[in-house]
mmCIF file of C-alpha atoms in Angstrom:
data_model
loop_
_atom_site.group_PDB
_atom_site.id
_atom_site.type_symbol
_atom_site.label_atom_id
_atom_site.label_comp_id
_atom_site.label_asym_id
_atom_site.label_seq_id
_atom_site.Cartn_x
_atom_site.Cartn_y
_atom_site.Cartn_z
ATOM 1 C CA MET Z 21 66.008 -94.361 75.031
ATOM 2 C CA GLY Z 22 70.234 -95.350 76.041
ATOM 3 C CA LYS Z 23 71.315 -95.444 79.133
ATOM 4 C CA LYS Z 24 72.815 -91.819 78.982
ATOM 5 C CA ILE Z 25 69.131 -90.341 78.602
ATOM 6 C CA CYS Z 26 68.429 -92.735 81.147
ATOM 7 C CA TRP Z 27 71.483 -91.079 83.670
ATOM 8 C CA ALA Z 28 69.995 -87.409 82.585
ATOM 9 C CA ILE Z 29 66.824 -88.121 83.598
ATOM 10 C CA ILE Z 30 67.300 -89.085 87.084
ATOM 11 C CA PHE Z 31 70.116 -86.173 87.638
ATOM 12 C CA LEU Z 32 67.276 -83.830 86.293
ATOM 13 C CA THR Z 33 64.352 -85.315 88.517
ATOM 14 C CA VAL Z 34 66.716 -85.409 91.399
ATOM 15 C CA ALA Z 35 67.327 -81.641 90.624
ATOM 16 C CA LEU Z 36 63.353 -80.889 90.343
ATOM 17 C CA ASN Z 37 62.732 -83.107 93.386
ATOM 18 C CA VAL Z 38 64.938 -80.751 95.719
ATOM 19 C CA VAL Z 39 63.031 -77.580 94.429
ATOM 20 C CA MET Z 40 59.747 -79.035 94.868
ATOM 21 C CA LEU Z 41 60.501 -80.273 98.022
ATOM 22 C CA GLN Z 42 62.032 -76.852 99.312
ATOM 23 C CA TRP Z 43 58.897 -74.627 97.445
ATOM 24 C CA ALA Z 44 56.193 -77.388 98.887
ATOM 25 C CA ILE Z 45 57.695 -76.571 102.750
ATOM 26 C CA GLU Z 46 57.132 -73.264 102.142
ATOM 27 C CA SER Z 47 54.124 -73.100 100.829
ATOM 28 C CA TYR Z 48 53.245 -75.534 103.744
ATOM 29 C CA LEU Z 49 54.488 -72.917 106.222
ATOM 30 C CA GLY Z 50 52.757 -69.887 104.030
ATOM 31 C CA HIS Z 51 49.307 -71.947 104.323
ATOM 32 C CA GLU Z 52 49.545 -71.605 100.603
ATOM 33 C CA PHE Z 53 48.070 -75.536 100.462
ATOM 34 C CA GLU Z 54 46.764 -75.125 96.578
ATOM 35 C CA LYS Z 55 50.343 -74.730 95.829
ATOM 36 C CA LEU Z 56 51.446 -77.071 97.796
ATOM 37 C CA TYR Z 57 49.246 -79.473 96.335
ATOM 38 C CA GLN Z 58 50.999 -78.811 92.751
ATOM 39 C CA PHE Z 59 54.052 -78.527 94.067
ATOM 40 C CA SER Z 60 53.547 -82.800 95.705
ATOM 41 C CA ILE Z 61 51.739 -83.974 92.578
ATOM 42 C CA VAL Z 62 54.850 -82.575 90.077
ATOM 43 C CA ALA Z 63 57.207 -84.419 93.062
ATOM 44 C CA LEU Z 64 55.193 -87.459 92.594
ATOM 45 C CA LEU Z 65 54.951 -87.178 88.890
ATOM 46 C CA SER Z 66 58.726 -86.915 88.489
ATOM 47 C CA SER Z 67 59.807 -89.385 91.272
ATOM 48 C CA PHE Z 68 57.421 -91.869 88.822
ATOM 49 C CA ILE Z 69 59.395 -90.959 85.560
ATOM 50 C CA ALA Z 70 63.028 -91.312 87.850
ATOM 51 C CA LEU Z 71 61.647 -94.959 88.571
ATOM 52 C CA ILE Z 72 60.422 -95.630 85.308
ATOM 53 C CA ALA Z 73 64.026 -93.964 84.103
ATOM 54 C CA PHE Z 74 65.853 -96.283 86.440
ATOM 55 C CA LEU Z 75 63.954 -99.664 85.574
ATOM 56 C CA LYS Z 76 64.966 -98.836 81.998
ATOM 57 C CA TRP Z 77 68.514 -98.344 82.612
ATOM 58 C CA ARG Z 78 68.682 -101.418 84.288
ATOM 59 C CA ARG Z 79 67.527 -103.568 81.766
ATOM 60 C CA LEU Z 80 69.979 -102.077 79.206
ATOM 61 C CA GLU Z 81 72.639 -102.582 81.713
ATOM 62 C CA TYR Z 82 72.419 -105.983 82.607
ATOM 63 C CA SER Z 83 71.148 -107.555 79.284
ATOM 64 C CA GLN Z 84 74.546 -106.902 78.214
ATOM 65 C CA MET Y 21 117.605 -121.917 91.655
ATOM 66 C CA LYS Y 22 117.273 -120.067 94.330
ATOM 67 C CA ASP Y 23 115.362 -117.661 92.741
ATOM 68 C CA ASN Y 24 113.458 -119.703 91.397
ATOM 69 C CA ASN Y 25 112.004 -121.393 94.735
ATOM 70 C CA ARG Y 26 111.708 -117.654 95.989
ATOM 71 C CA LYS Y 27 109.746 -117.020 92.694
ATOM 72 C CA SER Y 28 106.783 -120.115 93.552
ATOM 73 C CA LYS Y 29 106.211 -119.396 96.878
ATOM 74 C CA ARG Y 30 105.318 -115.385 95.804
ATOM 75 C CA ASN Y 31 101.380 -116.312 95.917
ATOM 76 C CA GLN Y 32 101.453 -118.658 98.541
ATOM 77 C CA THR Y 33 98.599 -118.010 101.655
ATOM 78 C CA GLY Y 34 100.205 -116.500 104.479
ATOM 79 C CA SER Y 35 102.871 -115.277 102.469
ATOM 80 C CA ASN Y 36 105.055 -111.961 103.409
ATOM 81 C CA ASP Y 37 106.648 -110.810 99.902
ATOM 82 C CA GLU Y 38 105.462 -107.563 98.832
ATOM 83 C CA LEU Y 39 104.567 -108.362 95.488
ATOM 84 C CA VAL Y 40 101.396 -110.574 97.466
ATOM 85 C CA ASN Y 41 100.618 -107.306 99.285
ATOM 86 C CA LEU Y 42 100.378 -105.093 95.635
ATOM 87 C CA VAL Y 43 97.896 -107.326 94.227
ATOM 88 C CA ASN Y 44 95.804 -108.695 97.196
ATOM 89 C CA ASN Y 45 92.834 -106.262 96.848
ATOM 90 C CA VAL Y 46 92.134 -105.056 100.474
ATOM 91 C CA ASN Y 47 89.068 -102.985 99.614
ATOM 92 C CA ARG Y 48 87.476 -105.233 97.525
ATOM 93 C CA LYS Y 49 84.268 -104.789 99.529
ATOM 94 C CA GLU Y 50 84.241 -101.163 99.238
ATOM 95 C CA ASP Y 51 84.866 -101.446 95.163
ATOM 96 C CA LEU Y 52 81.568 -103.755 95.172
ATOM 97 C CA ASP Y 53 79.395 -101.696 97.183
ATOM 98 C CA LEU Y 54 80.781 -97.977 95.490
ATOM 99 C CA ASN Y 55 80.910 -98.461 91.928
ATOM 100 C CA ARG Y 56 78.751 -96.358 88.912
ATOM 101 C CA ARG Y 57 76.073 -99.092 89.429
ATOM 102 C CA ALA Y 58 75.045 -98.482 92.608
ATOM 103 C CA PHE Y 59 75.818 -94.767 92.536
ATOM 104 C CA LEU Y 60 72.903 -94.646 90.012
ATOM 105 C CA LYS Y 61 70.486 -96.946 92.055
ATOM 106 C CA ALA Y 62 71.155 -94.758 95.059
ATOM 107 C CA THR Y 63 71.080 -91.381 92.801
ATOM 108 C CA ALA Y 64 67.718 -93.029 91.591
ATOM 109 C CA GLY Y 65 66.311 -93.876 95.408
ATOM 110 C CA ALA Y 66 67.228 -90.300 96.280
ATOM 111 C CA SER Y 67 64.518 -88.471 93.930
ATOM 112 C CA VAL Y 68 61.567 -91.347 94.675
ATOM 113 C CA ALA Y 69 62.618 -90.425 98.329
ATOM 114 C CA LEU Y 70 62.548 -86.367 97.553
ATOM 115 C CA GLY Y 71 59.427 -87.050 96.130
ATOM 116 C CA LEU Y 72 57.996 -88.609 98.523
ATOM 117 C CA ALA Y 73 58.790 -86.401 101.278
ATOM 118 C CA THR Y 74 55.692 -84.101 99.654
ATOM 119 C CA ILE Y 75 53.636 -86.391 100.798
ATOM 120 C CA PRO Y 76 52.995 -85.686 104.701
ATOM 121 C CA PHE Y 77 52.752 -82.048 104.080
ATOM 122 C CA SER Y 78 49.914 -82.620 101.754
ATOM 123 C CA VAL Y 79 48.358 -85.032 104.026
ATOM 124 C CA HIS Y 80 48.498 -82.517 106.873
ATOM 125 C CA ALA Y 81 47.175 -79.498 105.028
ATOM 126 C CA MET Y 82 44.313 -81.960 103.663
ATOM 127 C CA ILE Y 83 43.374 -82.754 107.587
ATOM 128 C CA GLY Y 84 44.976 -80.575 109.692
ATOM 129 C CA ASP Y 85 43.069 -77.690 110.760
ATOM 130 C CA PHE Y 86 44.571 -74.387 109.714
ATOM 131 C CA GLU Y 87 41.594 -72.048 108.746
ATOM 132 C CA ASP Y 88 41.629 -68.842 110.039
ATOM 133 C CA LYS Y 89 38.275 -68.563 111.213
ATOM 134 C CA GLU Y 90 36.820 -64.755 111.958
ATOM 135 C CA ASN Y 91 37.825 -64.233 115.130
ATOM 136 C CA ARG Y 92 37.810 -60.566 116.617
ATOM 137 C CA VAL Y 93 39.951 -59.751 119.471
ATOM 138 C CA GLY Y 94 39.895 -56.774 121.438
ATOM 139 C CA ILE Y 95 43.853 -55.826 121.839
ATOM 140 C CA VAL Y 96 44.365 -52.325 123.360
ATOM 141 C CA LYS Y 97 42.910 -49.206 123.525
ATOM 142 C CA LEU Y 98 44.127 -47.220 121.352
ATOM 143 C CA SER Y 99 44.333 -43.835 123.634
ATOM 144 C CA GLU Y 100 46.416 -46.338 125.951
ATOM 145 C CA LEU Y 101 48.782 -47.250 122.842
ATOM 146 C CA PRO Y 102 51.027 -43.703 121.756
ATOM 147 C CA LYS Y 103 52.736 -43.519 118.719
ATOM 148 C CA GLY Y 104 56.251 -44.713 118.568
ATOM 149 C CA SER Y 105 54.928 -47.286 120.819
ATOM 150 C CA SER Y 106 53.939 -51.232 120.513
ATOM 151 C CA ILE Y 107 52.194 -53.875 122.852
ATOM 152 C CA THR Y 108 52.199 -57.439 122.568
ATOM 153 C CA PHE Y 109 49.499 -59.657 122.365
ATOM 154 C CA ASN Y 110 48.160 -63.243 121.653
ATOM 155 C CA TYR Y 111 46.039 -63.697 117.670
ATOM 156 C CA PRO Y 112 44.239 -65.881 116.672
ATOM 157 C CA THR Y 113 45.157 -68.086 119.805
ATOM 158 C CA ASP Y 114 46.827 -67.928 123.285
ATOM 159 C CA HIS Y 115 50.134 -69.950 121.368
ATOM 160 C CA ASP Y 116 50.353 -67.470 118.701
ATOM 161 C CA PRO Y 117 52.373 -64.515 120.423
ATOM 162 C CA ALA Y 118 51.653 -60.893 117.857
ATOM 163 C CA LEU Y 119 52.895 -57.181 118.164
ATOM 164 C CA LEU Y 120 51.210 -54.432 117.572
ATOM 165 C CA VAL Y 121 52.874 -51.026 116.988
ATOM 166 C CA HIS Y 122 51.542 -48.093 116.497
ATOM 167 C CA THR Y 123 54.152 -45.787 113.777
ATOM 168 C CA LYS Y 124 55.710 -42.262 114.130
ATOM 169 C CA SER Y 125 52.935 -41.132 111.121
ATOM 170 C CA GLY Y 126 50.253 -42.591 113.299
ATOM 171 C CA GLU Y 127 49.679 -45.948 111.535
ATOM 172 C CA LEU Y 128 48.667 -49.598 113.277
ATOM 173 C CA LYS Y 129 50.477 -52.389 112.211
ATOM 174 C CA ALA Y 130 50.098 -56.273 114.106
ATOM 175 C CA TYR Y 131 52.163 -59.140 113.076
ATOM 176 C CA ASN Y 132 53.021 -62.403 114.612
ATOM 177 C CA SER Y 133 55.983 -61.942 116.571
ATOM 178 C CA ALA Y 134 57.378 -65.135 116.061
ATOM 179 C CA CYS Y 135 60.872 -64.607 113.613
ATOM 180 C CA THR Y 136 60.000 -66.409 110.829
ATOM 181 C CA HIS Y 137 63.486 -67.808 111.098
ATOM 182 C CA LEU Y 138 63.553 -69.876 114.474
ATOM 183 C CA MET Y 139 60.768 -68.004 115.829
ATOM 184 C CA CYS Y 140 62.074 -66.118 118.269
ATOM 185 C CA PRO Y 141 60.651 -63.309 119.315
ATOM 186 C CA VAL Y 142 60.618 -60.043 116.956
ATOM 187 C CA PHE Y 143 60.540 -56.267 119.136
ATOM 188 C CA TYR Y 144 59.672 -52.771 117.397
ATOM 189 C CA GLU Y 145 62.990 -50.904 116.986
ATOM 190 C CA LYS Y 146 61.354 -47.090 117.319
ATOM 191 C CA GLU Y 147 64.360 -45.080 116.273
ATOM 192 C CA GLU Y 148 64.706 -46.606 112.980
ATOM 193 C CA GLU Y 149 61.199 -48.010 112.404
ATOM 194 C CA VAL Y 150 62.144 -51.657 112.075
ATOM 195 C CA LEU Y 151 60.969 -54.935 114.037
ATOM 196 C CA LEU Y 152 64.190 -56.764 114.984
ATOM 197 C CA CYS Y 153 64.727 -60.466 115.980
ATOM 198 C CA PRO Y 154 67.474 -60.229 118.246
ATOM 199 C CA CYS Y 155 68.449 -63.929 118.281
ATOM 200 C CA HIS Y 156 70.021 -64.118 114.598
ATOM 201 C CA LYS Y 157 69.876 -59.874 113.863
ATOM 202 C CA GLY Y 158 66.510 -60.205 111.444
ATOM 203 C CA TYR Y 159 64.886 -57.461 110.249
ATOM 204 C CA PHE Y 160 61.616 -57.045 108.946
ATOM 205 C CA GLU Y 161 60.374 -53.937 107.219
ATOM 206 C CA LEU Y 162 57.603 -52.180 109.530
ATOM 207 C CA ASN Y 163 54.991 -50.975 106.992
ATOM 208 C CA ASN Y 164 54.736 -54.865 105.115
ATOM 209 C CA GLY Y 165 56.536 -57.067 107.498
ATOM 210 C CA GLN Y 166 58.877 -58.598 104.926
ATOM 211 C CA PRO Y 167 62.056 -59.754 105.946
ATOM 212 C CA LEU Y 168 65.141 -57.045 104.982
ATOM 213 C CA ALA Y 169 68.354 -58.268 106.476
ATOM 214 C CA GLY Y 170 69.624 -61.532 108.367
ATOM 215 C CA PRO Y 171 68.281 -65.025 107.896
ATOM 216 C CA PRO Y 172 64.900 -64.668 107.769
ATOM 217 C CA GLN Y 173 63.439 -65.776 104.309
ATOM 218 C CA ARG Y 174 59.584 -65.107 104.534
ATOM 219 C CA GLU Y 175 57.400 -61.906 105.538
ATOM 220 C CA LEU Y 176 55.695 -62.043 109.682
ATOM 221 C CA PRO Y 177 52.128 -63.349 109.108
ATOM 222 C CA LEU Y 178 49.768 -60.063 109.173
ATOM 223 C CA ILE Y 179 47.297 -59.316 111.235
ATOM 224 C CA GLU Y 180 44.255 -57.408 110.480
ATOM 225 C CA THR Y 181 42.967 -54.468 112.836
ATOM 226 C CA GLU Y 182 40.133 -52.265 113.441
ATOM 227 C CA VAL Y 183 39.817 -49.234 115.606
ATOM 228 C CA THR Y 184 35.996 -49.224 117.127
ATOM 229 C CA ASN Y 185 34.673 -46.858 119.754
ATOM 230 C CA GLY Y 186 38.511 -46.320 121.006
ATOM 231 C CA ILE Y 187 39.477 -49.936 120.736
ATOM 232 C CA VAL Y 188 42.085 -51.833 118.657
ATOM 233 C CA TYR Y 189 40.500 -54.867 117.520
ATOM 234 C CA ALA Y 190 42.399 -58.061 115.941
ATOM 235 C CA VAL Y 191 40.250 -59.334 113.449
ATOM 236 C CA ASP Y 192 42.002 -61.595 110.863
ATOM 237 C CA ARG Y 193 45.863 -63.143 109.864
ATOM 238 C CA ARG Y 194 47.155 -63.548 106.466
ATOM 239 C CA TYR Y 195 50.178 -65.286 106.117
ATOM 240 C CA ARG Y 196 51.171 -64.163 102.521
ATOM 241 C CA HIS Y 197 50.818 -60.587 101.592
ATOM 242 C CA GLY Y 198 52.473 -58.986 99.149
#
């Protein structure tokens, strides 16, 4: 996995998390708690993926 | 000879020579802080922060008391509410303002009357048979509570009603309906 792929993954996770946060707030206000939990789980997984991608990028970036 | 002396002093500390000012990097700190690496670090941090920001809502949903318990509340005698009129009441608690409308066609429609935009009270517009939030001109469909125009994005919570012995009762509330 190259550095550019890491960049792309991180940007995709930002976009996904923005949408998940918006939907989570809408679900919370609409008392749709099942959906809220689903969106939270997706957002947390996305955050974890972003963290992994960042660590990978950092290793590649600073090993040169 | 004179030119040579001038040249040698050019890079001395405190020199007023223009070239010194050209090579001196006055924004060195910004160059170190605002670069490609720092940008990606901030982006990754933002992604993680956005993901974590969903947790408080889930936690509050888990521990909060959100259950709409069966709560039957008498609102008004139907005979006291002619067609084309409305009355305000509170449901399910005293802190939840609501609006009961007897439409021109004879139906009873009840919604929580706090606008889903910024919680301003919503009123019944008899002429156009719509619900209006005057704060920012938000319009809601009278028949289903869905937003028609203006800033509101969500429907008004629907209050289910029953008529027993000529008295209108509020019996339940639904947030998402249609």
